[in-house]
Amino acid sequence: MALELGLWRVDQEPVRLQAVPMALESRLETMIESDPSLLGVDVLLIGRQVPTAYGKYIDLLAIDSEGVLHVLELKRDKTPRDVVAQLLDYGSWVQTLGQQDVRDLFADKNPGTAFDTAFAEKFGEAPPDLVNASHVLTVVASALDTSTERIVAYLNTVHGVPINAVFFRFFEDDGRSYLARTWLIDDAIQQATPKPRSTSGGTLAEWDGRTWYATFGQAPGGRSWEDGRRYGFISAGGGKYYSQLLRNIPVGARVFVFVPGQPRGYVAVGTAIAEAVPADDAVLTVDGVPTRFLDLDLQGDYTHPPAEDPADETREFVVAMEWEVARPLAEGVWKTGFFAVPLTACRLRNQFTIDEVSAAFGVDD
């Protein structure tokens, strides 16, 4: 039996409202474009009528906070089975899209708006490194026939194809219009269904093999960025989790340094000239003179109490840096969409951040 969506006005007794016969799909695309929250799924719209490589056009293409692409196809005047076949065809193309392909599609549909900025404004964080590891296919319609509903449910729940259908119906009552929405497959079922990973091999942002991200965390009575800027180092400690990430930075790595908190921002770009070593053993070259780290005139404190677990490593570790540019914290650089994660260090793949920070610092990216 085909899914039926009903709406009742409840006064002294329930009165069922009648759906309004109208060309619903002709308006839905515009409505969803202006307010994607109508879907009940939090997404950033990439574009409307997005061209594929096969000369056809996806009605609406969007991305969610996890980097999953959402393909939405409106039924319009297509037969129910035709719209499902069309959607599967689009899915076969979408799964080939890599990181840069998605960015290019967004740029084409949103000239003058940076993808990273729009993503951060929508979700409050930079885009994930892995984009389009999976995708979701959605039929948008006022109704489908029973056979098509069975096909969609069969593909999703039995074969794990990430396809679903969302139904919208218009109702009128006493001069007012209402829009109602329901999904064919319950969200809990859909989320439990495994989604295929992209086989394009290009969904992970490319890494140049050299550029790293590092945080220089500050705290009252703890480390001070002014020390790092003055003497040429980054450091981390207080637990093996923090120091181990810093110790992954190889000699020769180009490091973009971020200071979290308020104010926050990127404050330096430089090259690691030595491996991370415990602060007790670190030696930095200051004004041409090799000097023990702990003998420096430091504003911050780089000691930590020993861990209760002997296997943990609480010592502060130091990486000697040669700065290309190092600014006071008050002159740090920050824009919506910049990459910033609570990790001591990791590979930096976010080209938007690299380009913008490099331009602000006047260094070669």
PDB file of C-alpha atoms in Angstrom, residues 111-362:
ATOM      1  CA  PRO A 111      30.683  32.717  -7.526  1.00  0.00           C
ATOM      2  CA  GLY A 112      32.470  34.959  -5.071  1.00  0.00           C
ATOM      3  CA  THR A 113      31.811  32.654  -2.089  1.00  0.00           C
ATOM      4  CA  ALA A 114      34.576  30.406  -0.751  1.00  0.00           C
ATOM      5  CA  PHE A 115      33.444  26.835  -0.104  1.00  0.00           C
ATOM      6  CA  ASP A 116      35.351  26.675   3.187  1.00  0.00           C
ATOM      7  CA  THR A 117      33.786  29.898   4.431  1.00  0.00           C
ATOM      8  CA  ALA A 118      30.259  28.827   3.494  1.00  0.00           C
ATOM      9  CA  PHE A 119      30.807  25.414   5.092  1.00  0.00           C
ATOM     10  CA  ALA A 120      32.089  26.926   8.345  1.00  0.00           C
ATOM     11  CA  GLU A 121      29.267  29.457   8.507  1.00  0.00           C
ATOM     12  CA  LYS A 122      26.766  26.628   8.062  1.00  0.00           C
ATOM     13  CA  PHE A 123      28.264  23.995  10.365  1.00  0.00           C
ATOM     14  CA  GLY A 124      30.601  25.963  12.626  1.00  0.00           C
ATOM     15  CA  GLU A 125      33.734  24.103  11.536  1.00  0.00           C
ATOM     16  CA  ALA A 126      36.065  23.677   8.586  1.00  0.00           C
ATOM     17  CA  PRO A 127      35.254  21.022   5.969  1.00  0.00           C
ATOM     18  CA  PRO A 128      36.523  17.527   6.830  1.00  0.00           C
ATOM     19  CA  ASP A 129      39.608  16.247   5.056  1.00  0.00           C
ATOM     20  CA  LEU A 130      37.542  13.396   3.667  1.00  0.00           C
ATOM     21  CA  VAL A 131      34.795  14.612   1.345  1.00  0.00           C
ATOM     22  CA  ASN A 132      32.366  12.325  -0.498  1.00  0.00           C
ATOM     23  CA  ALA A 133      33.365   9.150   1.295  1.00  0.00           C
ATOM     24  CA  SER A 134      29.678   8.336   0.840  1.00  0.00           C
ATOM     25  CA  HIS A 135      26.577   9.835  -0.713  1.00  0.00           C
ATOM     26  CA  VAL A 136      22.801   9.783  -0.231  1.00  0.00           C
ATOM     27  CA  LEU A 137      20.182   9.651  -2.983  1.00  0.00           C
ATOM     28  CA  THR A 138      16.738  11.127  -2.324  1.00  0.00           C
ATOM     29  CA  VAL A 139      13.571  11.173  -4.405  1.00  0.00           C
ATOM     30  CA  VAL A 140      11.486  14.271  -3.657  1.00  0.00           C
ATOM     31  CA  ALA A 141       7.813  13.837  -4.526  1.00  0.00           C
ATOM     32  CA  SER A 142       4.240  14.353  -3.420  1.00  0.00           C
ATOM     33  CA  ALA A 143       3.632  10.621  -3.784  1.00  0.00           C
ATOM     34  CA  LEU A 144       4.997   7.418  -5.324  1.00  0.00           C
ATOM     35  CA  ASP A 145       3.188   4.312  -6.407  1.00  0.00           C
ATOM     36  CA  THR A 146       3.339   1.191  -4.260  1.00  0.00           C
ATOM     37  CA  SER A 147       5.715  -0.614  -6.597  1.00  0.00           C
ATOM     38  CA  THR A 148       8.259   2.219  -6.561  1.00  0.00           C
ATOM     39  CA  GLU A 149       8.118   2.464  -2.784  1.00  0.00           C
ATOM     40  CA  ARG A 150       8.910  -1.248  -2.605  1.00  0.00           C
ATOM     41  CA  ILE A 151      11.851  -0.807  -4.979  1.00  0.00           C
ATOM     42  CA  VAL A 152      13.342   2.066  -2.968  1.00  0.00           C
ATOM     43  CA  ALA A 153      12.904   0.181   0.321  1.00  0.00           C
ATOM     44  CA  TYR A 154      14.389  -2.990  -1.210  1.00  0.00           C
ATOM     45  CA  LEU A 155      17.470  -1.178  -2.521  1.00  0.00           C
ATOM     46  CA  ASN A 156      18.028   0.581   0.812  1.00  0.00           C
ATOM     47  CA  THR A 157      17.293  -2.031   3.439  1.00  0.00           C
ATOM     48  CA  VAL A 158      18.382  -5.193   1.601  1.00  0.00           C
ATOM     49  CA  HIS A 159      21.236  -4.052  -0.634  1.00  0.00           C
ATOM     50  CA  GLY A 160      22.492  -1.038   1.301  1.00  0.00           C
ATOM     51  CA  VAL A 161      21.984   1.445  -1.542  1.00  0.00           C
ATOM     52  CA  PRO A 162      21.779   4.887   0.140  1.00  0.00           C
ATOM     53  CA  ILE A 163      18.439   5.806  -1.409  1.00  0.00           C
ATOM     54  CA  ASN A 164      15.267   7.135   0.201  1.00  0.00           C
ATOM     55  CA  ALA A 165      12.196   9.162  -0.667  1.00  0.00           C
ATOM     56  CA  VAL A 166      10.798  12.241   1.037  1.00  0.00           C
ATOM     57  CA  PHE A 167       7.166  13.210   0.491  1.00  0.00           C
ATOM     58  CA  PHE A 168       5.684  16.703   0.659  1.00  0.00           C
ATOM     59  CA  ARG A 169       1.981  17.499   0.571  1.00  0.00           C
ATOM     60  CA  PHE A 170       0.179  20.851   0.559  1.00  0.00           C
ATOM     61  CA  PHE A 171      -2.934  21.388   2.668  1.00  0.00           C
ATOM     62  CA  GLU A 172      -5.292  24.352   3.013  1.00  0.00           C
ATOM     63  CA  ASP A 173      -7.515  25.255   5.915  1.00  0.00           C
ATOM     64  CA  ASP A 174      -9.493  28.432   6.483  1.00  0.00           C
ATOM     65  CA  GLY A 175      -7.386  30.462   4.022  1.00  0.00           C
ATOM     66  CA  ARG A 176      -4.052  29.164   5.293  1.00  0.00           C
ATOM     67  CA  SER A 177      -1.670  26.816   3.493  1.00  0.00           C
ATOM     68  CA  TYR A 178       0.432  24.093   5.135  1.00  0.00           C
ATOM     69  CA  LEU A 179       3.298  21.929   3.962  1.00  0.00           C
ATOM     70  CA  ALA A 180       3.736  18.468   5.488  1.00  0.00           C
ATOM     71  CA  ARG A 181       6.753  16.171   5.118  1.00  0.00           C
ATOM     72  CA  THR A 182       7.489  12.530   5.794  1.00  0.00           C
ATOM     73  CA  TRP A 183      10.186  10.038   4.802  1.00  0.00           C
ATOM     74  CA  LEU A 184       9.553   6.658   3.226  1.00  0.00           C
ATOM     75  CA  ILE A 185      12.242   4.932   5.309  1.00  0.00           C
ATOM     76  CA  ASP A 186      12.585   5.749   8.979  1.00  0.00           C
ATOM     77  CA  ASP A 187      15.764   7.716   9.831  1.00  0.00           C
ATOM     78  CA  ALA A 188      16.895   5.081  12.313  1.00  0.00           C
ATOM     79  CA  ILE A 189      16.738   2.423   9.599  1.00  0.00           C
ATOM     80  CA  GLN A 190      18.479   4.643   7.080  1.00  0.00           C
ATOM     81  CA  GLN A 191      21.312   5.503   9.486  1.00  0.00           C
ATOM     82  CA  ALA A 192      21.822   1.829  10.288  1.00  0.00           C
ATOM     83  CA  THR A 193      22.175   0.990   6.610  1.00  0.00           C
ATOM     84  CA  PRO A 194      25.847   0.935   5.551  1.00  0.00           C
ATOM     85  CA  LYS A 195      26.726   3.459   2.877  1.00  0.00           C
ATOM     86  CA  PRO A 196      29.271   2.606   0.183  1.00  0.00           C
ATOM     87  CA  ARG A 197      32.560   4.471   0.183  1.00  0.00           C
ATOM     88  CA  SER A 198      33.560   6.378  -2.898  1.00  0.00           C
ATOM     89  CA  THR A 199      35.889   4.470  -5.203  1.00  0.00           C
ATOM     90  CA  SER A 200      37.261   7.591  -6.869  1.00  0.00           C
ATOM     91  CA  GLY A 201      40.360   7.684  -4.670  1.00  0.00           C
ATOM     92  CA  GLY A 202      40.188  11.458  -4.779  1.00  0.00           C
ATOM     93  CA  THR A 203      37.864  12.237  -1.900  1.00  0.00           C
ATOM     94  CA  LEU A 204      40.698  12.891   0.560  1.00  0.00           C
ATOM     95  CA  ALA A 205      42.235  16.325   0.138  1.00  0.00           C
ATOM     96  CA  GLU A 206      45.692  16.013  -1.352  1.00  0.00           C
ATOM     97  CA  TRP A 207      48.666  16.488   0.932  1.00  0.00           C
ATOM     98  CA  ASP A 208      51.872  17.961  -0.396  1.00  0.00           C
ATOM     99  CA  GLY A 209      53.977  15.695   1.807  1.00  0.00           C
ATOM    100  CA  ARG A 210      55.486  18.540   3.798  1.00  0.00           C
ATOM    101  CA  THR A 211      52.920  20.936   5.283  1.00  0.00           C
ATOM    102  CA  TRP A 212      51.813  20.426   8.894  1.00  0.00           C
ATOM    103  CA  TYR A 213      49.436  22.048  11.340  1.00  0.00           C
ATOM    104  CA  ALA A 214      50.415  22.565  14.975  1.00  0.00           C
ATOM    105  CA  THR A 215      48.679  24.189  17.917  1.00  0.00           C
ATOM    106  CA  PHE A 216      50.552  26.195  20.513  1.00  0.00           C
ATOM    107  CA  GLY A 217      48.221  25.914  23.475  1.00  0.00           C
ATOM    108  CA  GLN A 218      48.440  28.597  26.131  1.00  0.00           C
ATOM    109  CA  ALA A 219      47.128  28.555  29.679  1.00  0.00           C
ATOM    110  CA  PRO A 220      47.635  30.733  32.769  1.00  0.00           C
ATOM    111  CA  GLY A 221      50.920  29.675  34.301  1.00  0.00           C
ATOM    112  CA  GLY A 222      51.663  27.416  31.328  1.00  0.00           C
ATOM    113  CA  ARG A 223      53.442  27.821  28.013  1.00  0.00           C
ATOM    114  CA  SER A 224      53.638  31.249  26.341  1.00  0.00           C
ATOM    115  CA  TRP A 225      53.553  31.925  22.606  1.00  0.00           C
ATOM    116  CA  GLU A 226      55.919  34.860  23.106  1.00  0.00           C
ATOM    117  CA  ASP A 227      58.557  32.333  24.142  1.00  0.00           C
ATOM    118  CA  GLY A 228      57.983  30.293  21.004  1.00  0.00           C
ATOM    119  CA  ARG A 229      58.066  33.355  18.771  1.00  0.00           C
ATOM    120  CA  ARG A 230      61.206  34.778  20.393  1.00  0.00           C
ATOM    121  CA  TYR A 231      63.294  31.613  20.625  1.00  0.00           C
ATOM    122  CA  GLY A 232      61.981  29.616  17.666  1.00  0.00           C
ATOM    123  CA  PHE A 233      60.104  26.557  18.930  1.00  0.00           C
ATOM    124  CA  ILE A 234      56.760  24.859  19.349  1.00  0.00           C
ATOM    125  CA  SER A 235      56.018  22.532  22.237  1.00  0.00           C
ATOM    126  CA  ALA A 236      53.427  20.275  23.806  1.00  0.00           C
ATOM    127  CA  GLY A 237      53.158  17.978  26.777  1.00  0.00           C
ATOM    128  CA  GLY A 238      51.181  16.986  29.816  1.00  0.00           C
ATOM    129  CA  GLY A 239      50.305  13.570  28.399  1.00  0.00           C
ATOM    130  CA  LYS A 240      51.466  11.059  25.815  1.00  0.00           C
ATOM    131  CA  TYR A 241      48.489  11.873  23.572  1.00  0.00           C
ATOM    132  CA  TYR A 242      49.693  15.469  23.185  1.00  0.00           C
ATOM    133  CA  SER A 243      53.427  14.919  22.933  1.00  0.00           C
ATOM    134  CA  GLN A 244      53.198  11.929  20.585  1.00  0.00           C
ATOM    135  CA  LEU A 245      51.372  13.953  17.939  1.00  0.00           C
ATOM    136  CA  LEU A 246      54.037  16.647  18.135  1.00  0.00           C
ATOM    137  CA  ARG A 247      56.764  14.015  17.844  1.00  0.00           C
ATOM    138  CA  ASN A 248      55.291  12.943  14.505  1.00  0.00           C
ATOM    139  CA  ILE A 249      56.496  16.186  12.874  1.00  0.00           C
ATOM    140  CA  PRO A 250      59.602  15.313  10.819  1.00  0.00           C
ATOM    141  CA  VAL A 251      62.670  17.462  10.291  1.00  0.00           C
ATOM    142  CA  GLY A 252      62.077  19.660   7.239  1.00  0.00           C
ATOM    143  CA  ALA A 253      58.316  19.883   7.744  1.00  0.00           C
ATOM    144  CA  ARG A 254      56.735  23.253   7.001  1.00  0.00           C
ATOM    145  CA  VAL A 255      54.506  24.046   9.961  1.00  0.00           C
ATOM    146  CA  PHE A 256      51.567  26.455  10.219  1.00  0.00           C
ATOM    147  CA  VAL A 257      51.169  27.360  13.893  1.00  0.00           C
ATOM    148  CA  PHE A 258      47.742  28.044  15.381  1.00  0.00           C
ATOM    149  CA  VAL A 259      47.027  29.433  18.849  1.00  0.00           C
ATOM    150  CA  PRO A 260      43.570  28.398  20.145  1.00  0.00           C
ATOM    151  CA  GLY A 261      41.437  30.243  22.654  1.00  0.00           C
ATOM    152  CA  GLN A 262      40.570  33.931  22.635  1.00  0.00           C
ATOM    153  CA  PRO A 263      42.014  35.593  20.729  1.00  0.00           C
ATOM    154  CA  ARG A 264      42.792  32.782  18.323  1.00  0.00           C
ATOM    155  CA  GLY A 265      44.572  32.687  15.022  1.00  0.00           C
ATOM    156  CA  TYR A 266      47.483  31.525  12.939  1.00  0.00           C
ATOM    157  CA  VAL A 267      50.620  33.217  14.200  1.00  0.00           C
ATOM    158  CA  ALA A 268      53.567  31.640  12.407  1.00  0.00           C
ATOM    159  CA  VAL A 269      54.888  29.627   9.495  1.00  0.00           C
ATOM    160  CA  GLY A 270      58.251  27.938   9.763  1.00  0.00           C
ATOM    161  CA  THR A 271      60.389  24.848   9.172  1.00  0.00           C
ATOM    162  CA  ALA A 272      61.122  22.182  11.761  1.00  0.00           C
ATOM    163  CA  ILE A 273      64.912  21.980  12.077  1.00  0.00           C
ATOM    164  CA  ALA A 274      65.075  19.208  14.667  1.00  0.00           C
ATOM    165  CA  GLU A 275      63.013  16.324  15.956  1.00  0.00           C
ATOM    166  CA  ALA A 276      60.929  16.763  19.095  1.00  0.00           C
ATOM    167  CA  VAL A 277      62.917  16.166  22.269  1.00  0.00           C
ATOM    168  CA  PRO A 278      62.062  16.512  25.974  1.00  0.00           C
ATOM    169  CA  ALA A 279      62.400  20.076  27.262  1.00  0.00           C
ATOM    170  CA  ASP A 280      65.119  18.908  29.670  1.00  0.00           C
ATOM    171  CA  ASP A 281      67.264  17.856  26.700  1.00  0.00           C
ATOM    172  CA  ALA A 282      66.331  20.541  24.171  1.00  0.00           C
ATOM    173  CA  VAL A 283      68.968  22.920  22.883  1.00  0.00           C
ATOM    174  CA  LEU A 284      67.994  25.969  20.799  1.00  0.00           C
ATOM    175  CA  THR A 285      70.299  28.284  18.872  1.00  0.00           C
ATOM    176  CA  VAL A 286      69.722  31.835  20.098  1.00  0.00           C
ATOM    177  CA  ASP A 287      71.706  34.643  18.443  1.00  0.00           C
ATOM    178  CA  GLY A 288      74.053  32.012  17.068  1.00  0.00           C
ATOM    179  CA  VAL A 289      74.695  30.446  20.454  1.00  0.00           C
ATOM    180  CA  PRO A 290      73.434  26.925  21.325  1.00  0.00           C
ATOM    181  CA  THR A 291      71.501  27.281  24.593  1.00  0.00           C
ATOM    182  CA  ARG A 292      69.722  24.751  26.769  1.00  0.00           C
ATOM    183  CA  PHE A 293      65.988  25.297  26.573  1.00  0.00           C
ATOM    184  CA  LEU A 294      65.536  25.442  30.346  1.00  0.00           C
ATOM    185  CA  ASP A 295      68.312  28.051  30.630  1.00  0.00           C
ATOM    186  CA  LEU A 296      66.361  30.509  28.464  1.00  0.00           C
ATOM    187  CA  ASP A 297      64.567  33.502  29.940  1.00  0.00           C
ATOM    188  CA  LEU A 298      61.119  31.945  29.549  1.00  0.00           C
ATOM    189  CA  GLN A 299      57.829  33.647  30.374  1.00  0.00           C
ATOM    190  CA  GLY A 300      55.938  30.361  30.511  1.00  0.00           C
ATOM    191  CA  ASP A 301      56.188  27.208  32.575  1.00  0.00           C
ATOM    192  CA  TYR A 302      57.006  23.996  30.680  1.00  0.00           C
ATOM    193  CA  THR A 303      56.926  21.464  33.499  1.00  0.00           C
ATOM    194  CA  HIS A 304      54.183  18.974  34.288  1.00  0.00           C
ATOM    195  CA  PRO A 305      53.499  16.752  37.283  1.00  0.00           C
ATOM    196  CA  PRO A 306      54.265  13.068  36.700  1.00  0.00           C
ATOM    197  CA  ALA A 307      51.396  10.834  35.636  1.00  0.00           C
ATOM    198  CA  GLU A 308      49.873   8.268  37.935  1.00  0.00           C
ATOM    199  CA  ASP A 309      50.325   5.721  35.173  1.00  0.00           C
ATOM    200  CA  PRO A 310      54.073   5.108  34.620  1.00  0.00           C
ATOM    201  CA  ALA A 311      53.356   4.312  30.979  1.00  0.00           C
ATOM    202  CA  ASP A 312      52.109   7.858  30.347  1.00  0.00           C
ATOM    203  CA  GLU A 313      54.529  10.542  29.180  1.00  0.00           C
ATOM    204  CA  THR A 314      53.825  13.915  30.746  1.00  0.00           C
ATOM    205  CA  ARG A 315      57.083  15.701  29.918  1.00  0.00           C
ATOM    206  CA  GLU A 316      57.034  18.761  27.658  1.00  0.00           C
ATOM    207  CA  PHE A 317      58.526  18.101  24.214  1.00  0.00           C
ATOM    208  CA  VAL A 318      60.091  20.840  22.106  1.00  0.00           C
ATOM    209  CA  VAL A 319      60.547  21.148  18.331  1.00  0.00           C
ATOM    210  CA  ALA A 320      63.123  23.724  17.198  1.00  0.00           C
ATOM    211  CA  MET A 321      61.772  25.928  14.393  1.00  0.00           C
ATOM    212  CA  GLU A 322      63.192  28.310  11.841  1.00  0.00           C
ATOM    213  CA  TRP A 323      60.494  30.937  11.346  1.00  0.00           C
ATOM    214  CA  GLU A 324      59.600  32.360   7.955  1.00  0.00           C
ATOM    215  CA  VAL A 325      57.274  34.675   9.837  1.00  0.00           C
ATOM    216  CA  ALA A 326      56.183  34.728  13.475  1.00  0.00           C
ATOM    217  CA  ARG A 327      53.748  37.313  14.778  1.00  0.00           C
ATOM    218  CA  PRO A 328      52.560  38.361  18.227  1.00  0.00           C
ATOM    219  CA  LEU A 329      49.254  36.770  19.146  1.00  0.00           C
ATOM    220  CA  ALA A 330      47.462  40.099  18.715  1.00  0.00           C
ATOM    221  CA  GLU A 331      48.480  40.047  15.033  1.00  0.00           C
ATOM    222  CA  GLY A 332      47.363  36.495  14.353  1.00  0.00           C
ATOM    223  CA  VAL A 333      45.274  35.679  11.278  1.00  0.00           C
ATOM    224  CA  TRP A 334      41.809  34.140  11.420  1.00  0.00           C
ATOM    225  CA  LYS A 335      38.940  33.760   8.946  1.00  0.00           C
ATOM    226  CA  THR A 336      35.738  31.788   9.014  1.00  0.00           C
ATOM    227  CA  GLY A 337      36.478  28.488   7.316  1.00  0.00           C
ATOM    228  CA  PHE A 338      40.074  28.146   8.471  1.00  0.00           C
ATOM    229  CA  PHE A 339      41.172  24.698   9.554  1.00  0.00           C
ATOM    230  CA  ALA A 340      41.388  24.425  13.347  1.00  0.00           C
ATOM    231  CA  VAL A 341      41.144  21.212  15.342  1.00  0.00           C
ATOM    232  CA  PRO A 342      42.023  20.358  18.951  1.00  0.00           C
ATOM    233  CA  LEU A 343      45.067  18.320  17.967  1.00  0.00           C
ATOM    234  CA  THR A 344      48.664  19.094  18.873  1.00  0.00           C
ATOM    235  CA  ALA A 345      49.775  18.402  15.311  1.00  0.00           C
ATOM    236  CA  CYS A 346      48.539  16.827  12.092  1.00  0.00           C
ATOM    237  CA  ARG A 347      49.074  16.997   8.364  1.00  0.00           C
ATOM    238  CA  LEU A 348      47.560  20.159   6.893  1.00  0.00           C
ATOM    239  CA  ARG A 349      45.548  19.465   3.750  1.00  0.00           C
ATOM    240  CA  ASN A 350      43.198  22.435   3.828  1.00  0.00           C
ATOM    241  CA  GLN A 351      44.323  24.483   0.826  1.00  0.00           C
ATOM    242  CA  PHE A 352      42.029  27.375   1.674  1.00  0.00           C
ATOM    243  CA  THR A 353      43.825  27.824   5.001  1.00  0.00           C
ATOM    244  CA  ILE A 354      47.267  27.429   3.436  1.00  0.00           C
ATOM    245  CA  ASP A 355      46.523  29.965   0.701  1.00  0.00           C
ATOM    246  CA  GLU A 356      44.896  32.571   2.941  1.00  0.00           C
ATOM    247  CA  VAL A 357      47.477  32.400   5.738  1.00  0.00           C
ATOM    248  CA  SER A 358      50.345  32.452   3.235  1.00  0.00           C
ATOM    249  CA  ALA A 359      48.875  35.527   1.544  1.00  0.00           C
ATOM    250  CA  ALA A 360      48.316  37.290   4.875  1.00  0.00           C
ATOM    251  CA  PHE A 361      51.891  36.572   5.957  1.00  0.00           C
ATOM    252  CA  GLY A 362      53.383  37.372   2.557  1.00  0.00           C
TER     253      GLY A 362
END
